[in-house]
PDB file of C-alpha atoms in Angstrom:
ATOM      1  CA  GLY A 282     -19.304 -14.339  -1.701  1.00  0.00           C
ATOM      2  CA  GLU A 283     -17.002 -11.691  -0.413  1.00  0.00           C
ATOM      3  CA  SER A 284     -16.071  -9.022  -2.950  1.00  0.00           C
ATOM      4  CA  VAL A 285     -12.477  -8.029  -3.340  1.00  0.00           C
ATOM      5  CA  GLY A 286     -11.743  -4.456  -4.248  1.00  0.00           C
ATOM      6  CA  LEU A 287      -8.742  -2.255  -4.560  1.00  0.00           C
ATOM      7  CA  HIS A 288      -6.953  -1.611  -1.289  1.00  0.00           C
ATOM      8  CA  LEU A 289      -5.936   1.971  -1.652  1.00  0.00           C
ATOM      9  CA  PRO A 290      -3.039   3.369   0.344  1.00  0.00           C
ATOM     10  CA  THR A 291      -4.189   5.823   2.969  1.00  0.00           C
ATOM     11  CA  LEU A 292      -2.600   8.875   4.512  1.00  0.00           C
ATOM     12  CA  SER A 293      -3.979  10.594   7.587  1.00  0.00           C
ATOM     13  CA  VAL A 294      -2.660  13.985   8.622  1.00  0.00           C
ATOM     14  CA  GLN A 295      -3.563  16.802  10.970  1.00  0.00           C
ATOM     15  CA  GLU A 296      -4.764  20.096   9.615  1.00  0.00           C
ATOM     16  CA  GLY A 297      -1.825  22.354   8.971  1.00  0.00           C
ATOM     17  CA  ASP A 298       0.664  19.549   8.407  1.00  0.00           C
ATOM     18  CA  ASN A 299       2.372  18.989   5.081  1.00  0.00           C
ATOM     19  CA  SER A 300       1.288  15.920   3.110  1.00  0.00           C
ATOM     20  CA  ILE A 301       3.323  13.843   0.699  1.00  0.00           C
ATOM     21  CA  ILE A 302       1.601  11.412  -1.626  1.00  0.00           C
ATOM     22  CA  ASN A 303       3.738   9.054  -3.647  1.00  0.00           C
ATOM     23  CA  CYS A 304       3.254   7.302  -6.942  1.00  0.00           C
ATOM     24  CA  ALA A 305       5.346   4.798  -8.841  1.00  0.00           C
ATOM     25  CA  TYR A 306       4.697   4.857 -12.548  1.00  0.00           C
ATOM     26  CA  SER A 307       5.185   1.997 -14.883  1.00  0.00           C
ATOM     27  CA  ASN A 308       6.479   3.123 -18.238  1.00  0.00           C
ATOM     28  CA  SER A 309       9.882   4.704 -18.706  1.00  0.00           C
ATOM     29  CA  ALA A 310       8.614   6.164 -22.004  1.00  0.00           C
ATOM     30  CA  SER A 311       5.978   8.258 -20.217  1.00  0.00           C
ATOM     31  CA  ASP A 312       6.647  11.938 -20.727  1.00  0.00           C
ATOM     32  CA  TYR A 313       3.743  13.702 -19.097  1.00  0.00           C
ATOM     33  CA  PHE A 314       2.289  13.275 -15.641  1.00  0.00           C
ATOM     34  CA  ILE A 315      -0.763  14.659 -13.914  1.00  0.00           C
ATOM     35  CA  TRP A 316      -2.108  14.630 -10.394  1.00  0.00           C
ATOM     36  CA  TYR A 317      -5.865  14.518  -9.958  1.00  0.00           C
ATOM     37  CA  LYS A 318      -7.989  14.950  -6.854  1.00  0.00           C
ATOM     38  CA  GLN A 319     -11.309  13.138  -6.581  1.00  0.00           C
ATOM     39  CA  GLU A 320     -13.793  14.024  -3.899  1.00  0.00           C
ATOM     40  CA  SER A 321     -16.626  11.720  -3.012  1.00  0.00           C
ATOM     41  CA  GLY A 322     -19.325  11.730  -5.682  1.00  0.00           C
ATOM     42  CA  LYS A 323     -17.353  13.905  -8.099  1.00  0.00           C
ATOM     43  CA  GLY A 324     -15.152  13.472 -11.107  1.00  0.00           C
ATOM     44  CA  PRO A 325     -11.350  13.701 -10.925  1.00  0.00           C
ATOM     45  CA  GLN A 326     -10.195  17.305 -10.761  1.00  0.00           C
ATOM     46  CA  PHE A 327      -6.886  18.480 -12.219  1.00  0.00           C
ATOM     47  CA  ILE A 328      -4.353  19.646  -9.628  1.00  0.00           C
ATOM     48  CA  ILE A 329      -0.988  19.979 -11.305  1.00  0.00           C
ATOM     49  CA  ASP A 330       1.019  18.477 -14.134  1.00  0.00           C
ATOM     50  CA  ILE A 331       4.658  18.064 -15.033  1.00  0.00           C
ATOM     51  CA  ARG A 332       6.513  17.191 -18.206  1.00  0.00           C
ATOM     52  CA  SER A 333       9.400  14.790 -18.281  1.00  0.00           C
ATOM     53  CA  ASN A 334      11.950  17.515 -19.009  1.00  0.00           C
ATOM     54  CA  MET A 335      11.334  18.891 -15.517  1.00  0.00           C
ATOM     55  CA  ASP A 336      11.939  17.436 -12.079  1.00  0.00           C
ATOM     56  CA  LYS A 337       9.902  19.874 -10.029  1.00  0.00           C
ATOM     57  CA  ARG A 338       6.908  22.094 -10.504  1.00  0.00           C
ATOM     58  CA  GLN A 339       5.101  24.255  -8.005  1.00  0.00           C
ATOM     59  CA  GLY A 340       1.542  25.447  -7.835  1.00  0.00           C
ATOM     60  CA  GLN A 341      -0.530  27.018  -5.152  1.00  0.00           C
ATOM     61  CA  ARG A 342       0.219  24.988  -1.997  1.00  0.00           C
ATOM     62  CA  VAL A 343       1.195  21.998  -4.136  1.00  0.00           C
ATOM     63  CA  THR A 344       4.498  20.772  -5.513  1.00  0.00           C
ATOM     64  CA  VAL A 345       5.085  17.839  -7.813  1.00  0.00           C
ATOM     65  CA  LEU A 346       8.439  16.099  -7.916  1.00  0.00           C
ATOM     66  CA  LEU A 347       9.485  13.743 -10.674  1.00  0.00           C
ATOM     67  CA  ASN A 348      12.333  11.260 -10.401  1.00  0.00           C
ATOM     68  CA  LYS A 349      12.689   9.560 -13.758  1.00  0.00           C
ATOM     69  CA  THR A 350      15.581   7.407 -12.609  1.00  0.00           C
ATOM     70  CA  VAL A 351      13.372   5.421 -10.283  1.00  0.00           C
ATOM     71  CA  LYS A 352      10.083   6.215 -12.038  1.00  0.00           C
ATOM     72  CA  HIS A 353       8.656   7.983  -9.033  1.00  0.00           C
ATOM     73  CA  LEU A 354       6.286  10.890  -8.719  1.00  0.00           C
ATOM     74  CA  SER A 355       5.231  12.696  -5.587  1.00  0.00           C
ATOM     75  CA  LEU A 356       2.682  15.340  -4.676  1.00  0.00           C
ATOM     76  CA  GLN A 357       3.398  17.602  -1.747  1.00  0.00           C
ATOM     77  CA  ILE A 358       0.569  19.603  -0.218  1.00  0.00           C
ATOM     78  CA  ALA A 359       1.570  22.391   2.132  1.00  0.00           C
ATOM     79  CA  ALA A 360      -0.534  23.337   5.145  1.00  0.00           C
ATOM     80  CA  THR A 361      -3.066  20.621   4.460  1.00  0.00           C
ATOM     81  CA  GLN A 362      -6.688  21.585   5.058  1.00  0.00           C
ATOM     82  CA  PRO A 363      -9.810  19.467   5.697  1.00  0.00           C
ATOM     83  CA  GLY A 364     -10.976  20.384   2.198  1.00  0.00           C
ATOM     84  CA  ASP A 365      -7.976  18.520   0.824  1.00  0.00           C
ATOM     85  CA  SER A 366      -9.460  15.222   2.001  1.00  0.00           C
ATOM     86  CA  ALA A 367     -10.012  13.150  -1.132  1.00  0.00           C
ATOM     87  CA  VAL A 368      -8.557  10.369  -3.249  1.00  0.00           C
ATOM     88  CA  TYR A 369      -5.479  11.468  -5.185  1.00  0.00           C
ATOM     89  CA  PHE A 370      -4.526   9.850  -8.482  1.00  0.00           C
ATOM     90  CA  CYS A 371      -1.366  10.126 -10.473  1.00  0.00           C
ATOM     91  CA  ALA A 372      -1.642   9.579 -14.216  1.00  0.00           C
ATOM     92  CA  GLU A 373       1.036   9.071 -16.850  1.00  0.00           C
ATOM     93  CA  ASN A 374       0.925   9.681 -20.563  1.00  0.00           C
ATOM     94  CA  ILE A 375       3.071   8.294 -23.285  1.00  0.00           C
ATOM     95  CA  GLY A 376       3.389  10.898 -25.962  1.00  0.00           C
ATOM     96  CA  GLY A 377       5.360  10.410 -29.082  1.00  0.00           C
ATOM     97  CA  THR A 378       4.683  10.422 -32.744  1.00  0.00           C
ATOM     98  CA  GLY A 379       1.136   9.243 -32.709  1.00  0.00           C
ATOM     99  CA  GLY A 380      -0.610   5.925 -32.804  1.00  0.00           C
ATOM    100  CA  THR A 381      -3.200   4.748 -30.378  1.00  0.00           C
ATOM    101  CA  SER A 382      -1.172   5.674 -27.326  1.00  0.00           C
ATOM    102  CA  TYR A 383      -1.494   9.320 -28.287  1.00  0.00           C
ATOM    103  CA  GLY A 384      -3.212  11.231 -25.537  1.00  0.00           C
ATOM    104  CA  LYS A 385      -3.959   8.175 -23.427  1.00  0.00           C
ATOM    105  CA  LEU A 386      -3.551   8.527 -19.710  1.00  0.00           C
ATOM    106  CA  THR A 387      -2.906   5.556 -17.459  1.00  0.00           C
ATOM    107  CA  PHE A 388      -4.127   6.122 -13.921  1.00  0.00           C
ATOM    108  CA  GLY A 389      -2.719   4.772 -10.703  1.00  0.00           C
ATOM    109  CA  GLN A 390      -4.977   3.208  -8.129  1.00  0.00           C
ATOM    110  CA  GLY A 391      -5.125   6.289  -5.933  1.00  0.00           C
ATOM    111  CA  THR A 392      -4.288   7.291  -2.368  1.00  0.00           C
ATOM    112  CA  ILE A 393      -6.889   8.274   0.192  1.00  0.00           C
ATOM    113  CA  LEU A 394      -5.924  11.445   2.062  1.00  0.00           C
ATOM    114  CA  THR A 395      -7.792  12.200   5.275  1.00  0.00           C
ATOM    115  CA  VAL A 396      -7.195  15.501   7.024  1.00  0.00           C
ATOM    116  CA  HIS A 397      -8.247  15.757  10.654  1.00  0.00           C
ATOM    117  CA  PRO A 398      -9.205  19.169  12.037  1.00  0.00           C
TER     118      PRO A 398
ATOM    119  CA  ASP B 185     -16.916  27.673 -19.132  1.00  0.00           C
ATOM    120  CA  ALA B 186     -19.460  25.100 -18.000  1.00  0.00           C
ATOM    121  CA  GLY B 187     -16.987  22.250 -17.987  1.00  0.00           C
ATOM    122  CA  VAL B 188     -17.754  18.759 -19.207  1.00  0.00           C
ATOM    123  CA  ILE B 189     -21.448  17.972 -18.871  1.00  0.00           C
ATOM    124  CA  GLN B 190     -22.789  14.477 -18.393  1.00  0.00           C
ATOM    125  CA  SER B 191     -26.306  13.130 -18.172  1.00  0.00           C
ATOM    126  CA  PRO B 192     -27.977  11.500 -16.461  1.00  0.00           C
ATOM    127  CA  ARG B 193     -26.125  11.818 -13.159  1.00  0.00           C
ATOM    128  CA  HIS B 194     -27.706   8.659 -11.854  1.00  0.00           C
ATOM    129  CA  GLU B 195     -29.281   5.752 -13.678  1.00  0.00           C
ATOM    130  CA  VAL B 196     -30.941   2.669 -12.243  1.00  0.00           C
ATOM    131  CA  THR B 197     -32.070   0.045 -14.687  1.00  0.00           C
ATOM    132  CA  GLU B 198     -32.845  -3.620 -14.905  1.00  0.00           C
ATOM    133  CA  MET B 199     -30.658  -6.236 -16.460  1.00  0.00           C
ATOM    134  CA  GLY B 200     -31.256  -6.512 -20.189  1.00  0.00           C
ATOM    135  CA  GLN B 201     -32.300  -2.919 -20.677  1.00  0.00           C
ATOM    136  CA  GLU B 202     -30.513  -0.488 -22.940  1.00  0.00           C
ATOM    137  CA  VAL B 203     -28.629   2.340 -21.240  1.00  0.00           C
ATOM    138  CA  THR B 204     -27.435   5.509 -22.954  1.00  0.00           C
ATOM    139  CA  LEU B 205     -25.024   7.892 -21.282  1.00  0.00           C
ATOM    140  CA  ARG B 206     -24.446  11.355 -22.694  1.00  0.00           C
ATOM    141  CA  CYS B 207     -21.566  13.777 -22.686  1.00  0.00           C
ATOM    142  CA  LYS B 208     -20.953  17.321 -23.834  1.00  0.00           C
ATOM    143  CA  PRO B 209     -17.229  18.154 -23.891  1.00  0.00           C
ATOM    144  CA  ILE B 210     -15.724  21.536 -23.203  1.00  0.00           C
ATOM    145  CA  SER B 211     -16.098  23.769 -26.223  1.00  0.00           C
ATOM    146  CA  GLY B 212     -12.955  23.787 -28.335  1.00  0.00           C
ATOM    147  CA  HIS B 213     -11.651  20.488 -27.032  1.00  0.00           C
ATOM    148  CA  ASP B 214     -11.033  17.986 -29.798  1.00  0.00           C
ATOM    149  CA  TYR B 215     -10.313  14.908 -27.696  1.00  0.00           C
ATOM    150  CA  LEU B 216     -13.070  13.095 -25.817  1.00  0.00           C
ATOM    151  CA  PHE B 217     -12.574  10.161 -23.480  1.00  0.00           C
ATOM    152  CA  TRP B 218     -14.943   7.691 -21.813  1.00  0.00           C
ATOM    153  CA  TYR B 219     -13.807   6.064 -18.562  1.00  0.00           C
ATOM    154  CA  ARG B 220     -15.325   3.596 -16.150  1.00  0.00           C
ATOM    155  CA  GLN B 221     -14.550   3.555 -12.439  1.00  0.00           C
ATOM    156  CA  THR B 222     -15.207   0.629 -10.114  1.00  0.00           C
ATOM    157  CA  MET B 223     -13.882  -0.418  -6.758  1.00  0.00           C
ATOM    158  CA  MET B 224     -12.521  -3.580  -8.303  1.00  0.00           C
ATOM    159  CA  ARG B 225     -10.611  -2.092 -11.223  1.00  0.00           C
ATOM    160  CA  GLY B 226     -10.206   1.596 -10.500  1.00  0.00           C
ATOM    161  CA  LEU B 227     -10.366   4.074 -13.376  1.00  0.00           C
ATOM    162  CA  GLU B 228     -10.232   2.472 -16.825  1.00  0.00           C
ATOM    163  CA  LEU B 229     -10.203   4.099 -20.234  1.00  0.00           C
ATOM    164  CA  LEU B 230     -12.889   2.630 -22.468  1.00  0.00           C
ATOM    165  CA  ILE B 231     -12.563   4.609 -25.687  1.00  0.00           C
ATOM    166  CA  TYR B 232     -11.399   7.953 -26.948  1.00  0.00           C
ATOM    167  CA  PHE B 233     -12.173  10.170 -29.917  1.00  0.00           C
ATOM    168  CA  ASN B 234     -10.196  12.785 -31.780  1.00  0.00           C
ATOM    169  CA  ASN B 235     -12.148  15.222 -33.927  1.00  0.00           C
ATOM    170  CA  ASN B 236     -15.211  12.989 -33.542  1.00  0.00           C
ATOM    171  CA  VAL B 237     -13.386   9.911 -34.841  1.00  0.00           C
ATOM    172  CA  PRO B 238     -12.833   6.908 -32.540  1.00  0.00           C
ATOM    173  CA  ILE B 239      -9.098   6.402 -32.158  1.00  0.00           C
ATOM    174  CA  ASP B 240      -8.787   3.597 -29.647  1.00  0.00           C
ATOM    175  CA  ASP B 241     -11.616   1.411 -28.398  1.00  0.00           C
ATOM    176  CA  SER B 242      -9.443  -1.343 -26.992  1.00  0.00           C
ATOM    177  CA  GLY B 243     -10.801  -0.669 -23.518  1.00  0.00           C
ATOM    178  CA  MET B 244     -14.401  -1.358 -24.437  1.00  0.00           C
ATOM    179  CA  PRO B 245     -15.301  -4.491 -22.484  1.00  0.00           C
ATOM    180  CA  GLU B 246     -17.344  -6.250 -25.131  1.00  0.00           C
ATOM    181  CA  ASP B 247     -19.723  -5.795 -28.009  1.00  0.00           C
ATOM    182  CA  ARG B 248     -22.516  -4.765 -25.685  1.00  0.00           C
ATOM    183  CA  PHE B 249     -20.735  -1.427 -25.373  1.00  0.00           C
ATOM    184  CA  SER B 250     -20.723   1.130 -28.155  1.00  0.00           C
ATOM    185  CA  ALA B 251     -19.832   4.803 -28.350  1.00  0.00           C
ATOM    186  CA  LYS B 252     -20.523   7.503 -30.890  1.00  0.00           C
ATOM    187  CA  MET B 253     -19.598  11.103 -31.407  1.00  0.00           C
ATOM    188  CA  PRO B 254     -21.857  12.554 -34.101  1.00  0.00           C
ATOM    189  CA  ASN B 255     -20.478  16.070 -33.675  1.00  0.00           C
ATOM    190  CA  ALA B 256     -17.901  18.030 -31.720  1.00  0.00           C
ATOM    191  CA  SER B 257     -20.251  18.815 -28.872  1.00  0.00           C
ATOM    192  CA  PHE B 258     -21.912  15.501 -28.149  1.00  0.00           C
ATOM    193  CA  SER B 259     -21.036  11.881 -27.463  1.00  0.00           C
ATOM    194  CA  THR B 260     -22.946   8.850 -26.254  1.00  0.00           C
ATOM    195  CA  LEU B 261     -21.930   5.616 -24.606  1.00  0.00           C
ATOM    196  CA  LYS B 262     -24.492   2.875 -24.996  1.00  0.00           C
ATOM    197  CA  ILE B 263     -24.778  -0.460 -23.234  1.00  0.00           C
ATOM    198  CA  GLN B 264     -27.164  -2.956 -24.770  1.00  0.00           C
ATOM    199  CA  PRO B 265     -28.129  -5.214 -23.109  1.00  0.00           C
ATOM    200  CA  SER B 266     -26.966  -4.069 -19.690  1.00  0.00           C
ATOM    201  CA  GLU B 267     -25.771  -6.506 -17.016  1.00  0.00           C
ATOM    202  CA  PRO B 268     -25.278  -6.113 -13.253  1.00  0.00           C
ATOM    203  CA  ARG B 269     -21.484  -6.179 -13.695  1.00  0.00           C
ATOM    204  CA  ASP B 270     -21.769  -2.978 -15.733  1.00  0.00           C
ATOM    205  CA  SER B 271     -22.658  -1.117 -12.543  1.00  0.00           C
ATOM    206  CA  ALA B 272     -20.037   1.589 -12.136  1.00  0.00           C
ATOM    207  CA  VAL B 273     -19.448   5.307 -12.437  1.00  0.00           C
ATOM    208  CA  TYR B 274     -18.870   6.360 -16.028  1.00  0.00           C
ATOM    209  CA  PHE B 275     -16.858   9.489 -16.663  1.00  0.00           C
ATOM    210  CA  CYS B 276     -16.439  11.544 -19.759  1.00  0.00           C
ATOM    211  CA  ALA B 277     -13.378  13.753 -20.137  1.00  0.00           C
ATOM    212  CA  SER B 278     -12.135  16.121 -22.798  1.00  0.00           C
ATOM    213  CA  SER B 279      -8.850  17.766 -23.670  1.00  0.00           C
ATOM    214  CA  ARG B 280      -7.738  20.533 -25.941  1.00  0.00           C
ATOM    215  CA  GLY B 281      -5.573  18.606 -28.316  1.00  0.00           C
ATOM    216  CA  ARG B 282      -2.359  16.799 -28.776  1.00  0.00           C
ATOM    217  CA  ASP B 283      -0.498  14.806 -26.158  1.00  0.00           C
ATOM    218  CA  GLN B 284       0.609  16.374 -22.928  1.00  0.00           C
ATOM    219  CA  GLU B 285      -2.711  18.072 -22.578  1.00  0.00           C
ATOM    220  CA  THR B 286      -4.734  17.958 -19.399  1.00  0.00           C
ATOM    221  CA  GLN B 287      -7.962  16.000 -19.472  1.00  0.00           C
ATOM    222  CA  TYR B 288     -10.914  17.612 -17.723  1.00  0.00           C
ATOM    223  CA  PHE B 289     -13.501  15.290 -16.282  1.00  0.00           C
ATOM    224  CA  GLY B 290     -17.245  15.548 -16.025  1.00  0.00           C
ATOM    225  CA  PRO B 291     -19.160  14.750 -12.831  1.00  0.00           C
ATOM    226  CA  GLY B 292     -19.861  11.187 -13.947  1.00  0.00           C
ATOM    227  CA  THR B 293     -22.931   9.005 -14.343  1.00  0.00           C
ATOM    228  CA  ARG B 294     -23.516   6.513 -11.555  1.00  0.00           C
ATOM    229  CA  LEU B 295     -25.063   3.425 -13.140  1.00  0.00           C
ATOM    230  CA  LEU B 296     -26.727   0.646 -11.214  1.00  0.00           C
ATOM    231  CA  VAL B 297     -27.970  -2.384 -13.102  1.00  0.00           C
ATOM    232  CA  LEU B 298     -30.260  -4.593 -11.049  1.00  0.00           C
TER     233      LEU B 298
END
């Protein structure tokens, strides 16, 4: 029979454009968020993180924005390059005083970014 | 630092066989995580350890799966007996400590059960 898999959102951009990848997270108690990049055949690679007491954090060519009111996270990549082509995952963590949720990350389904030269 | 090391990188086995996946976390990291990634379900946490002790194994699919961490530098994930639906990429990740710490992933083991 036909297999059904995840239908990941896709974003196609031209080299040099800015990219914005969005993520809606699920738990209002989440207090730590990470963006990962996964290239084909490799493990997820850390890009940038943000704690819930912040609404913006910048790295090299990347910016993460956090809107806790609507539980939304975005990753902005400036001057996107072909090497940025990958699947991008957001992940949320519920911290707190311990218990089994301690340190657990919940990953989103991912967004496929394709950068055309 | 060498990063998280996993072996083997690829494994092909027949249904019913035992499969053992291995992981060496980053030195000094006291949390270790095992994940499974499939097209159907995405990236799922199976189990994680803190200071070599299993903390949460609620993601382990069934009793055929077991994980151990005999010391701070080594962990195994075992599937016995393996089934075709276990085919996936298995990742190990480690982090330095308490919550709000970044997890660093290994390259993964691509498992195919025929």
